[in-house]
Tab-separated table of N, CA and C in Angstrom:
chain	number	residue	atom	x	y	z
X	2	MET	N	3.622	-7.242	-5.703
X	2	MET	CA	4.329	-6.292	-5.423
X	2	MET	C	5.235	-6.670	-3.755
X	3	GLY	N	5.836	-5.952	-3.665
X	3	GLY	CA	7.024	-5.670	-2.866
X	3	GLY	C	8.195	-5.161	-2.356
X	4	ASP	N	8.715	-4.698	-1.036
X	4	ASP	CA	9.519	-3.758	-1.355
X	4	ASP	C	10.380	-4.824	0.195
X	5	ARG	N	11.083	-4.886	-0.180
X	5	ARG	CA	11.980	-5.862	1.174
X	5	ARG	C	12.186	-4.729	2.742
X	6	GLN	N	13.261	-3.544	1.926
X	6	GLN	CA	12.705	-2.615	3.134
X	6	GLN	C	12.007	-2.142	3.689
X	7	LEU	N	10.577	-2.425	3.089
X	7	LEU	CA	9.680	-1.922	3.838
X	7	LEU	C	8.424	-2.553	5.189
X	8	ILE	N	9.044	-4.074	4.470
X	8	ILE	CA	8.893	-5.197	4.877
X	8	ILE	C	10.074	-5.590	6.273
X	9	ALA	N	10.956	-5.235	6.256
X	9	ALA	CA	11.389	-5.305	7.085
X	9	ALA	C	11.470	-3.941	8.240
X	10	ALA	N	11.357	-3.328	7.829
X	10	ALA	CA	10.862	-1.707	8.758
X	10	ALA	C	9.186	-2.109	9.847
X	11	LEU	N	9.133	-2.426	8.939
X	11	LEU	CA	7.562	-3.454	9.640
X	11	LEU	C	7.772	-4.501	10.995
X	12	GLY	N	8.977	-5.674	10.668
X	12	GLY	CA	9.019	-6.150	10.988
X	12	GLY	C	8.441	-7.374	10.806
X	13	TRP	N	8.236	-7.637	9.995
X	13	TRP	CA	7.305	-8.266	8.931
X	13	TRP	C	8.257	-9.255	8.182
X	14	GLN	N	8.147	-11.031	8.762
X	14	GLN	CA	8.463	-12.140	7.707
X	14	GLN	C	7.624	-12.661	6.785
X	15	SER	N	8.372	-13.333	6.034
X	15	SER	CA	8.085	-14.486	5.480
X	15	SER	C	7.474	-14.729	5.958
X	16	GLU	N	6.295	-15.663	5.668
X	16	GLU	CA	4.726	-16.460	6.717
X	16	GLU	C	4.308	-15.817	6.706
X	17	ASP	N	4.273	-14.266	7.381
X	17	ASP	CA	3.666	-13.979	8.064
X	17	ASP	C	2.283	-13.423	7.715
X	18	ALA	N	0.841	-14.105	8.195
X	18	ALA	CA	-0.085	-13.443	7.551
X	18	ALA	C	-0.773	-12.108	7.627
X	19	TYR	N	-1.921	-11.976	6.369
X	19	TYR	CA	-1.909	-10.519	6.384
X	19	TYR	C	-3.505	-10.021	6.249
X	20	ASP	N	-3.543	-8.989	6.146
X	20	ASP	CA	-5.050	-9.290	5.331
X	20	ASP	C	-4.983	-7.741	5.123
X	21	LEU	N	-5.782	-7.610	3.902
X	21	LEU	CA	-6.095	-6.177	3.630
X	21	LEU	C	-7.654	-5.896	3.563
X	22	ALA	N	-7.019	-4.680	3.800
X	22	ALA	CA	-8.781	-3.196	4.147
X	22	ALA	C	-8.688	-2.201	2.649
X	23	VAL	N	-9.715	-1.742	2.080
X	23	VAL	CA	-9.391	-1.160	0.623
X	23	VAL	C	-10.242	-0.224	1.100
X	24	SER	N	-10.111	0.486	0.392
X	24	SER	CA	-10.545	1.955	0.375
X	24	SER	C	-10.647	2.566	-0.476
X	25	ALA	N	-11.263	3.707	-0.637
X	25	ALA	CA	-11.570	4.670	-2.325
X	25	ALA	C	-10.083	5.070	-2.846
X	26	ASP	N	-9.103	5.156	-1.984
X	26	ASP	CA	-7.731	5.685	-2.750
X	26	ASP	C	-6.491	4.739	-3.012
X	27	GLY	N	-7.023	3.252	-2.275
X	27	GLY	CA	-6.183	2.360	-2.234
X	27	GLY	C	-6.247	1.090	-0.948
X	28	LEU	N	-5.224	0.921	-0.500
X	28	LEU	CA	-5.507	0.094	0.521
X	28	LEU	C	-4.428	-0.394	1.827
X	29	LEU	N	-4.840	-1.103	2.871
X	29	LEU	CA	-4.358	-1.311	3.575
X	29	LEU	C	-4.023	-2.026	4.494
X	30	VAL	N	-2.845	-2.692	4.204
X	30	VAL	CA	-1.771	-4.221	4.530
X	30	VAL	C	-1.681	-4.826	6.379
X	31	SER	N	-2.178	-4.918	6.469
X	31	SER	CA	-2.171	-5.316	7.931
X	31	SER	C	-2.234	-6.405	8.571
X	32	LEU	N	-0.977	-7.608	9.460
X	32	LEU	CA	-0.601	-8.091	9.888
X	32	LEU	C	-2.202	-9.038	11.030
X	33	ASP	N	-2.094	-10.092	10.446
X	33	ASP	CA	-3.577	-11.056	10.765
X	33	ASP	C	-3.307	-12.415	11.191
X	34	PRO	N	-2.866	-12.575	11.683
X	34	PRO	CA	-2.362	-14.372	11.781
X	34	PRO	C	-3.232	-15.115	11.483
X	35	ALA	N	-5.770	-14.655	11.242
X	35	ALA	CA	-6.172	-15.376	10.815
X	35	ALA	C	-6.366	-14.595	9.499
X	36	GLY	N	-5.496	-14.049	8.776
X	36	GLY	CA	-5.337	-13.389	7.494
X	36	GLY	C	-5.623	-14.560	6.725
X	37	PRO	N	-6.060	-14.248	5.267
X	37	PRO	CA	-5.940	-15.306	4.057
X	37	PRO	C	-4.709	-15.133	3.662
X	38	PHE	N	-4.327	-14.126	3.726
X	38	PHE	CA	-2.423	-13.965	2.655
X	38	PHE	C	-1.431	-14.853	3.843
X	39	ARG	N	0.171	-14.681	3.292
X	39	ARG	CA	0.799	-15.317	3.808
X	39	ARG	C	1.469	-14.003	2.621
X	40	ILE	N	2.828	-13.350	3.142
X	40	ILE	CA	3.893	-12.994	2.856
X	40	ILE	C	4.874	-14.030	2.188
X	41	ASN	N	5.666	-13.541	1.520
X	41	ASN	CA	6.617	-15.134	0.305
X	41	ASN	C	7.668	-14.726	0.765
X	42	ILE	N	8.331	-15.885	0.425
X	42	ILE	CA	9.679	-16.335	0.518
X	42	ILE	C	10.465	-14.791	0.344
X	43	ARG	N	9.588	-14.168	-0.416
X	43	ARG	CA	10.480	-12.754	-0.787
X	43	ARG	C	10.479	-11.366	-0.601
X	44	GLY	N	9.145	-11.515	0.621
X	44	GLY	CA	9.089	-10.373	1.379
X	44	GLY	C	8.196	-9.818	0.390
X	45	HIS	N	6.960	-10.250	-0.521
X	45	HIS	CA	6.401	-9.463	-1.655
X	45	HIS	C	4.723	-10.102	-1.036
X	46	VAL	N	4.035	-9.103	-1.011
X	46	VAL	CA	2.674	-8.881	-0.227
X	46	VAL	C	1.987	-9.149	-1.176
X	47	PHE	N	0.724	-9.491	-1.565
X	47	PHE	CA	0.131	-10.908	-3.042
X	47	PHE	C	-1.002	-9.492	-2.454
X	48	ILE	N	-1.444	-9.230	-3.871
X	48	ILE	CA	-2.908	-8.495	-3.968
X	48	ILE	C	-3.466	-8.898	-4.906
X	49	PRO	N	-4.189	-9.910	-4.469
X	49	PRO	CA	-5.317	-9.993	-5.654
X	49	PRO	C	-5.970	-9.552	-6.617
X	50	ALA	N	-6.176	-10.533	-7.228
X	50	ALA	CA	-7.479	-9.310	-9.104
X	50	ALA	C	-7.604	-8.699	-8.787
X	51	ALA	N	-9.383	-8.757	-7.929
X	51	ALA	CA	-10.867	-8.234	-7.704
X	51	ALA	C	-9.778	-7.067	-7.144
X	52	THR	N	-8.573	-7.233	-6.232
X	52	THR	CA	-8.433	-5.557	-5.542
X	52	THR	C	-7.616	-5.315	-6.325
X	53	ARG	N	-7.041	-5.033	-6.986
X	53	ARG	CA	-6.374	-4.735	-8.110
X	53	ARG	C	-7.730	-3.792	-9.410
X	54	ARG	N	-8.461	-4.457	-9.693
X	54	ARG	CA	-9.218	-3.930	-10.277
X	54	ARG	C	-9.992	-2.999	-9.357
X	55	VAL	N	-10.425	-2.819	-8.506
X	55	VAL	CA	-11.395	-2.041	-7.603
X	55	VAL	C	-10.424	-0.999	-7.768
X	56	LEU	N	-9.372	-0.671	-7.265
X	56	LEU	CA	-7.969	0.198	-7.871
X	56	LEU	C	-7.687	1.030	-8.616
X	57	CYS	N	-7.946	-0.157	-10.052
X	57	CYS	CA	-7.659	0.134	-11.781
X	57	CYS	C	-6.011	0.243	-11.531
X	58	VAL	N	-5.723	-1.077	-11.051
X	58	VAL	CA	-4.143	-1.496	-11.257
X	58	VAL	C	-3.749	-2.604	-11.500
X	59	LYS	N	-2.805	-2.485	-12.905
X	59	LYS	CA	-2.911	-3.470	-14.165
X	59	LYS	C	-1.643	-4.249	-13.818
X	60	ALA	N	-1.345	-5.273	-14.895
X	60	ALA	CA	0.491	-5.616	-14.206
X	60	ALA	C	1.301	-4.714	-14.345
X	61	GLY	N	2.001	-4.357	-14.437
X	61	GLY	CA	3.479	-3.222	-14.664
X	61	GLY	C	3.004	-2.423	-14.099
X	62	ASP	N	2.368	-2.027	-13.544
X	62	ASP	CA	1.676	-0.652	-12.794
X	62	ASP	C	2.852	0.307	-11.769
X	63	SER	N	2.905	0.717	-11.715
X	63	SER	CA	3.597	1.483	-10.330
X	63	SER	C	2.861	1.707	-9.168
X	64	LEU	N	3.083	1.184	-8.532
X	64	LEU	CA	2.504	1.903	-7.037
X	64	LEU	C	3.494	2.658	-6.109
X	65	VAL	N	2.727	4.133	-4.890
X	65	VAL	CA	3.249	3.771	-3.889
X	65	VAL	C	2.899	3.090	-2.263
X	66	LEU	N	4.138	2.828	-2.229
X	66	LEU	CA	3.924	2.075	-0.767
X	66	LEU	C	4.884	2.961	0.949
X	67	LEU	N	3.881	2.690	1.416
X	67	LEU	CA	4.399	3.775	2.571
X	67	LEU	C	4.140	2.490	4.301
X	68	ALA	N	4.855	2.355	4.693
X	68	ALA	CA	5.454	1.651	5.305
X	68	ALA	C	4.905	2.597	6.848
X	69	ARG	N	3.871	2.568	7.325
X	69	ARG	CA	3.803	2.765	9.283
X	69	ARG	C	3.822	2.341	9.945
X	70	PRO	N	5.016	1.498	10.510
X	70	PRO	CA	5.884	1.073	11.737
X	70	PRO	C	4.686	1.792	13.059
X	71	GLU	N	4.615	2.721	12.760
X	71	GLU	CA	3.569	2.827	14.117
X	71	GLU	C	2.157	1.936	14.461
X	72	HIS	N	1.783	2.398	13.465
X	72	HIS	CA	1.075	1.270	12.773
X	72	HIS	C	0.561	-0.291	12.879
X	73	GLY	N	1.671	-1.085	11.797
X	73	GLY	CA	2.124	-1.440	12.370
X	73	GLY	C	1.258	-1.991	10.480
X	74	THR	N	0.796	-1.610	9.820
X	74	THR	CA	0.393	-1.097	8.193
X	74	THR	C	1.719	-1.101	6.936
X	75	LEU	N	1.051	-1.338	6.266
X	75	LEU	CA	1.632	-0.789	4.834
X	75	LEU	C	0.648	0.068	3.885
X	76	ALA	N	0.935	0.727	3.333
X	76	ALA	CA	-0.719	1.889	2.751
X	76	ALA	C	0.045	2.141	1.289
X	77	VAL	N	-0.790	0.918	0.575
X	77	VAL	CA	-0.227	0.807	-0.818
X	77	VAL	C	-1.393	1.790	-1.639
X	78	HIS	N	-0.695	2.374	-2.593
X	78	HIS	CA	-1.536	3.600	-3.199
X	78	HIS	C	-1.768	3.640	-4.708
X	79	PRO	N	-2.551	3.524	-5.295
X	79	PRO	CA	-1.860	3.966	-7.496
X	79	PRO	C	-1.491	5.150	-7.028
X	80	THR	N	-0.025	5.446	-8.033
X	80	THR	CA	0.236	6.559	-8.785
X	80	THR	C	-0.161	7.459	-8.969
X	81	SER	N	-1.369	6.637	-10.136
X	81	SER	CA	-2.064	7.927	-10.477
X	81	SER	C	-3.059	8.887	-9.248
X	82	MET	N	-3.284	7.542	-8.358
X	82	MET	CA	-3.762	8.450	-7.177
X	82	MET	C	-2.529	9.501	-6.662
X	83	VAL	N	-1.907	8.949	-6.196
X	83	VAL	CA	-0.941	10.699	-5.456
X	83	VAL	C	-0.755	11.304	-6.612
X	84	THR	N	-0.598	10.784	-7.519
X	84	THR	CA	0.220	12.015	-8.761
X	84	THR	C	-1.389	13.240	-8.753
X	85	ALA	N	-2.541	12.561	-8.687
X	85	ALA	CA	-3.866	13.240	-8.518
X	85	ALA	C	-3.425	14.586	-7.678
X	86	LEU	N	-3.699	13.592	-6.336
X	86	LEU	CA	-3.316	14.326	-4.920
X	86	LEU	C	-2.434	15.589	-4.877
X	87	LEU	N	-1.104	15.296	-5.909
X	87	LEU	CA	0.482	16.016	-5.928
X	87	LEU	C	-0.060	17.136	-6.726
X	88	ALA	N	-1.052	16.710	-7.640
X	88	ALA	CA	-1.485	18.154	-8.854
X	88	ALA	C	-1.749	19.229	-7.976
X	89	ARG	N	-3.222	18.396	-7.121
X	89	ARG	CA	-3.990	19.636	-6.691
X	89	ARG	C	-3.861	20.419	-5.878
X	90	HIS	N	-2.463	19.410	-4.976
X	90	HIS	CA	-2.292	20.681	-4.084
X	90	HIS	C	-1.304	21.670	-4.539
X	91	HIS	N	-0.304	21.207	-5.625
X	91	HIS	CA	0.126	22.180	-6.224
X	91	HIS	C	-0.310	23.705	-6.830
X	92	THR	N	-1.571	23.215	-6.926
X	92	THR	CA	-2.250	24.271	-8.474
X	92	THR	C	-2.828	25.067	-7.431
X	93	ALA	N	-3.149	24.764	-6.345
X	93	ALA	CA	-4.665	24.536	-4.910
X	93	ALA	C	-3.601	26.358	-4.921
X	94	PRO	N	-4.309	27.507	-4.209
X	94	PRO	CA	-3.472	28.744	-4.191
X	94	PRO	C	-2.979	28.567	-3.065
X	95	ALA	N	-1.918	29.358	-2.952
X	95	ALA	CA	-0.940	29.166	-1.192
X	95	ALA	C	-1.841	29.283	0.319
X	96	ALA	N	-2.374	30.034	0.299
X	96	ALA	CA	-3.648	30.375	1.071
X	96	ALA	C	-4.947	29.265	1.435
X	97	SER	N	-4.710	29.043	0.268
X	97	SER	CA	-5.441	27.146	1.702
X	97	SER	C	-4.739	25.738	1.093
X	98	ARG	N	-3.228	25.874	0.804
X	98	ARG	CA	-2.602	25.243	1.441
X	98	ARG	C	-2.109	24.962	2.651
X	99	ASP	N	-1.986	26.486	2.874
X	99	ASP	CA	-1.729	26.891	4.133
X	99	ASP	C	-2.588	25.513	5.354
X	100	HIS	N	-3.694	25.611	5.297
X	100	HIS	CA	-4.614	25.579	6.687
X	100	HIS	C	-4.719	23.842	6.442
């Protein structure tokens, strides 16, 4: 996984150490000097197989990436989760979406 533009927007560079925080709907990547992972030379962030299994992500699946420079994080969500969220939003009555 990787998007050079998002990594650049965060000010991250090749060989920067990072860690992952897994949640029910995705994961949060943040720089951590003691982190077990490093951004590779191509600007990619590695997601371990165990984490991909937790997120139900398989090789070749699309992911939604969101750079959050104000927090210094990269949010990663499976496309299936984002699709389900948008479907619920657009099928909810308009009054409930306004709150």
